[in-house]
PDB file of C-alpha atoms and ligand atoms in Angstrom:
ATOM      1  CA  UNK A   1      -8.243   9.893   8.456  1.00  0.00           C
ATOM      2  CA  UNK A   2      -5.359  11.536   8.212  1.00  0.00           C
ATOM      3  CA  UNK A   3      -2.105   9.821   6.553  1.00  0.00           C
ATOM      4  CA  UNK A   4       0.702  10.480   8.855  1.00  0.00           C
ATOM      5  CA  UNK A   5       4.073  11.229   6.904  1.00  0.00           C
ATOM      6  CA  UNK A   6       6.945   9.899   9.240  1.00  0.00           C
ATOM      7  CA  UNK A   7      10.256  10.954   9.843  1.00  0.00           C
ATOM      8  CA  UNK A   8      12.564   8.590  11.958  1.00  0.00           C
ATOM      9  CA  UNK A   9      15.216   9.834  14.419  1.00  0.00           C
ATOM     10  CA  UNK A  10      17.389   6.895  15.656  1.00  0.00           C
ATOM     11  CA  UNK A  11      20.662   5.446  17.312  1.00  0.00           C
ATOM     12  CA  UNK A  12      20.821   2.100  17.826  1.00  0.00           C
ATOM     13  CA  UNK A  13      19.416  -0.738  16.532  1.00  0.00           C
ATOM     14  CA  UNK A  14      15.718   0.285  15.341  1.00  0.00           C
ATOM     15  CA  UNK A  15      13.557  -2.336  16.040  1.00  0.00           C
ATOM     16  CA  UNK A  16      11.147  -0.582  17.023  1.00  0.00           C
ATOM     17  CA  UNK A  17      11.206   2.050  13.762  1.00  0.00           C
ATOM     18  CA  UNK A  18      11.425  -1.837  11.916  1.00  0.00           C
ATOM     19  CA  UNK A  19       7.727  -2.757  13.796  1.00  0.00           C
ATOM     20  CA  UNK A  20       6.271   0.481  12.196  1.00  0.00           C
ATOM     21  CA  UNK A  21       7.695   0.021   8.707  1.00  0.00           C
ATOM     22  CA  UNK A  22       6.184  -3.855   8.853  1.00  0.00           C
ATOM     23  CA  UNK A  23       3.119  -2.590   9.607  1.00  0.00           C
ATOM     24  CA  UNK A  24       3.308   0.044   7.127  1.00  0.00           C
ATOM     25  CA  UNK A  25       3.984  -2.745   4.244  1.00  0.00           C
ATOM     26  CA  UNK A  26       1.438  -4.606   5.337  1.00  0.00           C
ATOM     27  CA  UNK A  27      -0.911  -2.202   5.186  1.00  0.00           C
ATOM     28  CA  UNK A  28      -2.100  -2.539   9.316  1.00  0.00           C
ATOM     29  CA  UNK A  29      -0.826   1.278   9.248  1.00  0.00           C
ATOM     30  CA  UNK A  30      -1.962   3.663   6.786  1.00  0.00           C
ATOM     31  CA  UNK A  31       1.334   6.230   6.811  1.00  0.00           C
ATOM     32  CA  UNK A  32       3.925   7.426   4.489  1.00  0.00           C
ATOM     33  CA  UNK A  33       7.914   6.089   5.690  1.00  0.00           C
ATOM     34  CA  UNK A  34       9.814   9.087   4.877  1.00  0.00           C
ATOM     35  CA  UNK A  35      13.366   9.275   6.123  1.00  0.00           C
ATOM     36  CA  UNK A  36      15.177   8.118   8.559  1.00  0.00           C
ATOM     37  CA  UNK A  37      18.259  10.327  10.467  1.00  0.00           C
ATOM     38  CA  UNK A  38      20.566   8.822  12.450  1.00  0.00           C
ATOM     39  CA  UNK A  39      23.611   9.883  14.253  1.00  0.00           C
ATOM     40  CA  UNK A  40      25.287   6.434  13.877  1.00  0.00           C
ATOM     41  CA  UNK A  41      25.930   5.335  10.832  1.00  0.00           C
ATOM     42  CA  UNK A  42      26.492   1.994  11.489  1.00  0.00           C
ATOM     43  CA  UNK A  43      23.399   1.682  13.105  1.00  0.00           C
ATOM     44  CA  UNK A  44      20.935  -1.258  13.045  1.00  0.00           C
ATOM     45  CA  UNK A  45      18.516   1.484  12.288  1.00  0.00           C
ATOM     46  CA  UNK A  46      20.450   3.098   9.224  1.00  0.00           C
ATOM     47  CA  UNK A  47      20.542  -0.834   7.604  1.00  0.00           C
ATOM     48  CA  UNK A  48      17.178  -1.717   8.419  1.00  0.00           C
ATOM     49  CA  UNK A  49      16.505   1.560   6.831  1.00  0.00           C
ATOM     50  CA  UNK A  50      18.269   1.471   3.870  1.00  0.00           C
ATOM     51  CA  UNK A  51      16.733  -2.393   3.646  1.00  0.00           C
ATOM     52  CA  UNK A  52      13.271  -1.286   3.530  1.00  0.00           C
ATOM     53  CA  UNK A  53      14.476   1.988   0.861  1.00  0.00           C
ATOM     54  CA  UNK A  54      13.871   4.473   2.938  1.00  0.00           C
ATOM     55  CA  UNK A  55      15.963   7.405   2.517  1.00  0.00           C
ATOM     56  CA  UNK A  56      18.389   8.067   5.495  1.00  0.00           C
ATOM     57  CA  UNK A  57      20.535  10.036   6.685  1.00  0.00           C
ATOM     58  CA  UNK A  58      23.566  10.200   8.832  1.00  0.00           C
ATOM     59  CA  UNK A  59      23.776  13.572  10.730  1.00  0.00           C
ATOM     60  CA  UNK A  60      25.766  14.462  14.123  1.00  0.00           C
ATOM     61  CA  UNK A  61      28.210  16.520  15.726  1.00  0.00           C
ATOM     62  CA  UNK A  62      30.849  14.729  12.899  1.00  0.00           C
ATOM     63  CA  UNK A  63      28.752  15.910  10.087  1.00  0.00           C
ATOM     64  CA  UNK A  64      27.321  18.528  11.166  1.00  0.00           C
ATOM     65  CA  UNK A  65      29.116  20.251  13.551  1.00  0.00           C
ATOM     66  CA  UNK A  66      26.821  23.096  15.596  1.00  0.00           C
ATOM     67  CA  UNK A  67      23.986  22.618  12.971  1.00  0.00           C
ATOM     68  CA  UNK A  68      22.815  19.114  13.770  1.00  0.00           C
ATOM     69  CA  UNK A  69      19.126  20.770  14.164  1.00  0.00           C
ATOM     70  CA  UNK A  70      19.179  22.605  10.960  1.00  0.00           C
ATOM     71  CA  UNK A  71      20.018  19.551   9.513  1.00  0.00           C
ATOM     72  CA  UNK A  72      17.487  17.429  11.272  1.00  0.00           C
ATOM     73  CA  UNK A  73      14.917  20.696  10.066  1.00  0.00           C
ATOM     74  CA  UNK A  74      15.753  20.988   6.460  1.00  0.00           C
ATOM     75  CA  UNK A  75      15.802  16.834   5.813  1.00  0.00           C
ATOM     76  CA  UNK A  76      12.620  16.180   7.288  1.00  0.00           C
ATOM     77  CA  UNK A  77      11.195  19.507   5.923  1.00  0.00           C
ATOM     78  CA  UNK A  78      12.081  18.711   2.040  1.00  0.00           C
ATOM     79  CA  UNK A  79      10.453  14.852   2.897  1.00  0.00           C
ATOM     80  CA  UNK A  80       7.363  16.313   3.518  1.00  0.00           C
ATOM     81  CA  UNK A  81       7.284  15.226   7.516  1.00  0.00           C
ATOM     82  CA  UNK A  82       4.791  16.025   9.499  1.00  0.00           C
ATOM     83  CA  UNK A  83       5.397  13.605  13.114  1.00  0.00           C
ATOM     84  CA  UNK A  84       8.418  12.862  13.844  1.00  0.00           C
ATOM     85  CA  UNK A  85       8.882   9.383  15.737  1.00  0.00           C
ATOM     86  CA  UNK A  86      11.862   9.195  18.350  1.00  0.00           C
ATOM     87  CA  UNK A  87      13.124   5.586  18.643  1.00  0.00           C
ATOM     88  CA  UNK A  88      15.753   4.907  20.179  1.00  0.00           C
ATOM     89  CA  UNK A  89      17.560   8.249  19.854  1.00  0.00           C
ATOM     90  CA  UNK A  90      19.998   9.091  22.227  1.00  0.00           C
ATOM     91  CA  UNK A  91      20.932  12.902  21.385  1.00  0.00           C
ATOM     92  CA  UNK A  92      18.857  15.550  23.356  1.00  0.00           C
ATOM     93  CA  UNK A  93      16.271  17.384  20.546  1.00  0.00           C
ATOM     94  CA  UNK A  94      16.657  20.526  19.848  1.00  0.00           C
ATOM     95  CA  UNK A  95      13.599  22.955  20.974  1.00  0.00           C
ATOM     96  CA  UNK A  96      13.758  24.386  17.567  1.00  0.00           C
ATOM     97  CA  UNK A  97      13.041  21.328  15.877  1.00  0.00           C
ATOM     98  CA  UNK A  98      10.287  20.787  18.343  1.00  0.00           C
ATOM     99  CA  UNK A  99       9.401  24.461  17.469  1.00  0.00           C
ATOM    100  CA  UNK A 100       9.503  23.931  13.995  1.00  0.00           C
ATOM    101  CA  UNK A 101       7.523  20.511  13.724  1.00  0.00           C
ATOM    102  CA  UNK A 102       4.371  22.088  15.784  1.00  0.00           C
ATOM    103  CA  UNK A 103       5.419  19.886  18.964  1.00  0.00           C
ATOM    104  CA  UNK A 104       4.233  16.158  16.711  1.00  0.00           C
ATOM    105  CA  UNK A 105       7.379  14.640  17.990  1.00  0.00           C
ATOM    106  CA  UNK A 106       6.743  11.408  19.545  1.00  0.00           C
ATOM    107  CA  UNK A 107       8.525   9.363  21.873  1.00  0.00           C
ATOM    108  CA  UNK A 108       9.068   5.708  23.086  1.00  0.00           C
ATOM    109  CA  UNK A 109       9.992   4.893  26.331  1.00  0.00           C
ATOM    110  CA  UNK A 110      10.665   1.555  28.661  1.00  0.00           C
ATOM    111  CA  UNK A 111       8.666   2.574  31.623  1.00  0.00           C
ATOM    112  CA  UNK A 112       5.050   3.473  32.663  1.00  0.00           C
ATOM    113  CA  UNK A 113       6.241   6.697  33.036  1.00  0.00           C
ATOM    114  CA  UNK A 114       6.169   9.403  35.091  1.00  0.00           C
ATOM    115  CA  UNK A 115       8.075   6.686  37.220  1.00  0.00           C
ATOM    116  CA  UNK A 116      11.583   5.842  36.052  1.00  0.00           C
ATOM    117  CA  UNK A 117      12.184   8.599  33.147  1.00  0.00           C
ATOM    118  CA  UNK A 118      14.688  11.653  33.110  1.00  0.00           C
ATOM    119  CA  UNK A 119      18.366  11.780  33.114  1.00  0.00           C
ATOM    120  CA  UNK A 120      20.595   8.531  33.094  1.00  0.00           C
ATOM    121  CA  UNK A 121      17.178   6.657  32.729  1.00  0.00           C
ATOM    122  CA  UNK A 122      17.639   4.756  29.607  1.00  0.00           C
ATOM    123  CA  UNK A 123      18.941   1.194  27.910  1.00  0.00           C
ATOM    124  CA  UNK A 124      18.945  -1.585  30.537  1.00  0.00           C
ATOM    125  CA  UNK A 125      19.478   1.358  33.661  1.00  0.00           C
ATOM    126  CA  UNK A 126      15.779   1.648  33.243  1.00  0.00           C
ATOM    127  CA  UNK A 127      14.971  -2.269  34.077  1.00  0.00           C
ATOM    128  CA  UNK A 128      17.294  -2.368  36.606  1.00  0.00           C
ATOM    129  CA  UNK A 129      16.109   0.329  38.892  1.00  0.00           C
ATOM    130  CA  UNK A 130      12.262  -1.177  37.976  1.00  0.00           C
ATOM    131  CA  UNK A 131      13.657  -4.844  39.572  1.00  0.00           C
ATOM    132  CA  UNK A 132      15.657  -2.856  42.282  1.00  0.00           C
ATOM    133  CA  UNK A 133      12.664  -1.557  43.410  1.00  0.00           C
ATOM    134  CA  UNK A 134      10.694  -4.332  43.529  1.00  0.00           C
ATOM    135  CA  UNK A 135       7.961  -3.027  41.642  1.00  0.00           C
ATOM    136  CA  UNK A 136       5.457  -5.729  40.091  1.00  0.00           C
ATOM    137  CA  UNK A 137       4.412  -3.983  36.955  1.00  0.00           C
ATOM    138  CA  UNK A 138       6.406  -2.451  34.523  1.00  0.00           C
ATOM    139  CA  UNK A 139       5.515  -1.449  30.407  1.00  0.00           C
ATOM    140  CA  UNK A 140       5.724   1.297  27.947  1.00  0.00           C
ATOM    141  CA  UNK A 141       4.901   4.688  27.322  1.00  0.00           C
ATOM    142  CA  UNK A 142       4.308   6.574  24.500  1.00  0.00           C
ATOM    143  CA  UNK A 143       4.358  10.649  24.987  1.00  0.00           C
ATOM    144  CA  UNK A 144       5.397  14.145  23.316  1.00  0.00           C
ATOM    145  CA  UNK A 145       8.773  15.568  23.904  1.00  0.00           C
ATOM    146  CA  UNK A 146       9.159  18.464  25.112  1.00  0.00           C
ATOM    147  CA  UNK A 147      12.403  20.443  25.756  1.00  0.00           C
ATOM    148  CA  UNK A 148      12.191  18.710  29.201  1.00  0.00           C
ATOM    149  CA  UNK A 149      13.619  14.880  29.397  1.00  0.00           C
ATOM    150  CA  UNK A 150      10.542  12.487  29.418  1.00  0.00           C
ATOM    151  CA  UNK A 151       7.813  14.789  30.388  1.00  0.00           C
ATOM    152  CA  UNK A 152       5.918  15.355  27.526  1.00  0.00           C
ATOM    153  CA  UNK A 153       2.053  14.583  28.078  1.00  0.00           C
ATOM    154  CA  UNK A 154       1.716  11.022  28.033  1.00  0.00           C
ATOM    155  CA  UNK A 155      -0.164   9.726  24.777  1.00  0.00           C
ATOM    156  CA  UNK A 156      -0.284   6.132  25.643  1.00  0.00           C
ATOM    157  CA  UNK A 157       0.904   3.067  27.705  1.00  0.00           C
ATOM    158  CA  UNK A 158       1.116  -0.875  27.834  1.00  0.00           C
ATOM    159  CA  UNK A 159       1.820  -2.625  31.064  1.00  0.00           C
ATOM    160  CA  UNK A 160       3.660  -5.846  31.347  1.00  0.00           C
ATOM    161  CA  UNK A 161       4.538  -8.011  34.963  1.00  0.00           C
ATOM    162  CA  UNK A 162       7.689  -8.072  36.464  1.00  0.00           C
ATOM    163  CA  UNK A 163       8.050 -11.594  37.408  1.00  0.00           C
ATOM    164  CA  UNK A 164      10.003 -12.490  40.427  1.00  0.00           C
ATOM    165  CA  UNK A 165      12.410 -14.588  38.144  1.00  0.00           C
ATOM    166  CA  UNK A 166      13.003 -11.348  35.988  1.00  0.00           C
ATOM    167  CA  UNK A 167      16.897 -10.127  35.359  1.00  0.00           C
ATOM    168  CA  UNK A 168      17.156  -6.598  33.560  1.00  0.00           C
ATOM    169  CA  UNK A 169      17.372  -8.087  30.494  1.00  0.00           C
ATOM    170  CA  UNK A 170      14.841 -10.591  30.455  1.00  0.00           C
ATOM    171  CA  UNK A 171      12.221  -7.787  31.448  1.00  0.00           C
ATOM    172  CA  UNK A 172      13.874  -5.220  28.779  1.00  0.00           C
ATOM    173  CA  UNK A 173      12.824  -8.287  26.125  1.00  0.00           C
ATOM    174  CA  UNK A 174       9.549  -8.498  27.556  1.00  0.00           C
ATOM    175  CA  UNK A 175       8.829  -4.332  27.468  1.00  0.00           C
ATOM    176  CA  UNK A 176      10.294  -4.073  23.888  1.00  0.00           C
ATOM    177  CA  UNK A 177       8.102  -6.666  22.336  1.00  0.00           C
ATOM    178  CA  UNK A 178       4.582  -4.417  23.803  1.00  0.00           C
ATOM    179  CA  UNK A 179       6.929  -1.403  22.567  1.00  0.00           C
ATOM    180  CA  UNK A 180       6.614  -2.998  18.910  1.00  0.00           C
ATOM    181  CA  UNK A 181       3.214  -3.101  19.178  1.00  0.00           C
ATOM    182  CA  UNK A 182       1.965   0.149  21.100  1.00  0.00           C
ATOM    183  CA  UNK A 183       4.033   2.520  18.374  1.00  0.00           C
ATOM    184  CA  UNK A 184       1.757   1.661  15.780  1.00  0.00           C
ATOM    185  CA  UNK A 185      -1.493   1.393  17.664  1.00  0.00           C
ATOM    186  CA  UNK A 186      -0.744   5.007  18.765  1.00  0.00           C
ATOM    187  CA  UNK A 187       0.709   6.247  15.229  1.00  0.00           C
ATOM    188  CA  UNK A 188      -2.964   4.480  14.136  1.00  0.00           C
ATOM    189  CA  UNK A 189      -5.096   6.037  16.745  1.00  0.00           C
ATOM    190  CA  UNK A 190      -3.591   9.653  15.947  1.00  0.00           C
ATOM    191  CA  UNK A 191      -4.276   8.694  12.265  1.00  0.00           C
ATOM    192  CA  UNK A 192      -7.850   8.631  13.025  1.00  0.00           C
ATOM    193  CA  UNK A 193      -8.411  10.871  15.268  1.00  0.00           C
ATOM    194  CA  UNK A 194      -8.738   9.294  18.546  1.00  0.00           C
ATOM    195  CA  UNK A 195      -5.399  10.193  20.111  1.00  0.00           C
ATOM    196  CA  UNK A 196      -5.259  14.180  19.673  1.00  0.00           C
ATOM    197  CA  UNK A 197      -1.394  15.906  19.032  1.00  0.00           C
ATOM    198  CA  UNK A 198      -0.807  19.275  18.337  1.00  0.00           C
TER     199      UNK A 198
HETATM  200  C1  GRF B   1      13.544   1.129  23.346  1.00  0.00           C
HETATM  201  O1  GRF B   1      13.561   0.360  24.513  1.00  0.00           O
HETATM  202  C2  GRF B   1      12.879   2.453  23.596  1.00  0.00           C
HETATM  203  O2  GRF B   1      11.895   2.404  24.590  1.00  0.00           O
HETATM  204  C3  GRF B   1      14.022   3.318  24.063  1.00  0.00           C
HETATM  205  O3  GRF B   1      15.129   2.894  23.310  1.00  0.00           O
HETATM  206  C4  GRF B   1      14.956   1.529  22.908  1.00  0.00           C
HETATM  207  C5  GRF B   1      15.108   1.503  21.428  1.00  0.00           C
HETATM  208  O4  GRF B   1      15.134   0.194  20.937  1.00  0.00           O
HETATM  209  N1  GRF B   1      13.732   4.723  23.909  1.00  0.00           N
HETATM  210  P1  GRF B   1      15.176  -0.072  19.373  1.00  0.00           P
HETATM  211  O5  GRF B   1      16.374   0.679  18.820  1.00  0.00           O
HETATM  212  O6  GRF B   1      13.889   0.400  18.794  1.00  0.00           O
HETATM  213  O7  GRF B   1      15.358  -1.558  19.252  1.00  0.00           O
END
């Protein structure tokens, strides 16, 4: 077993980075909580953050103007990260930082993807074009990020039903709650072994 040590990149409210610190506390997830970064700092994430006492970070364009990757390198690098977990961020990643973590960069996303992923696919866009279309399933995908928007070799996913009843948002609430649960299942499996990542 291997004890992950996680660093947290995140925009907007950070549910999702909340599931994985529960789990954490609770001991269902052997891992360290590191840091957090976000590039809002009045995000949900940066309170439920600094709630939990993880260290955190605020780092964009503001702060860090044309170095927000050397920033994201060197804050995660003196906590001792070794995956980072991408939830809910909405800046583009920086290949170096990719680069520099070995390609462990994981990331969440509101679709069985390939289907419904790349550019202007995200927040309640994604559930839309998924009723639009009429399709009858719908879920979560976990997978590595790559320089490429949401192509990254696909590391897990969790389907839910698209009801015929379903608006955008009521499906977004029904994807996010499997979301909570898949993050940690796949943070757990790559603890032991049974999910492989660089
Ligand atoms: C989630 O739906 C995730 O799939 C997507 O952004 C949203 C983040 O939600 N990448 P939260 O901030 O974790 O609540």
């Amino acid at each position: 077993m291997q004890k992950l040590n996680l660093g947290f990149l995140a925009s907007h409210s950070g549910s999702n980075m909340l599931a994985i610190i529960n789990n954490v506390l609770s001991g269902s997830l052997q891992a360290n909580l590191c840091a957090l970064i976000s590039n809002n700092s009045s995000s949900g994430a940066m309170e439920k953050a600094k709630a939990a006492g993880m260290p955190c970070y605020h780092v964009s364009e503001k702060t860090h103007l044309g170095a927000t990757a050397e920033a994201i390198i060197s804050i995660f690098s003196s906590h001792n990260v070794d995956t980072i977990v991408l939830a809910g961020y909405m800046k583009i990643l920086d290949k170096s930082v990719i680069e520099h973590f070995g390609g462990r960069v994981l990331n969440i996303h509101p679709t069985l993807l390939p289907k419904y992923g790349g550019e202007g696919m995200y927040g309640i866009n994604v559930h839309k074009a998924v009723i639009e279309a009429k399709e009858k399933k719908s879920g979560a995908t976990i997978h590595l990020v790559n320089p490429e928007y949401d192509k990254g070799r696909i590391l897990a996913q969790s389907e839910v039903d698209v009801l015929p009843e379903d608006t955008p948002e009521s499906l977004a609430k029904r994807v996010l709650a499997v979301e909570h649960i898949l993050y940690s299942e796949t943070l757990r499996k790559i603890s032991i072994g049974e999910i492989i990542i660089p």
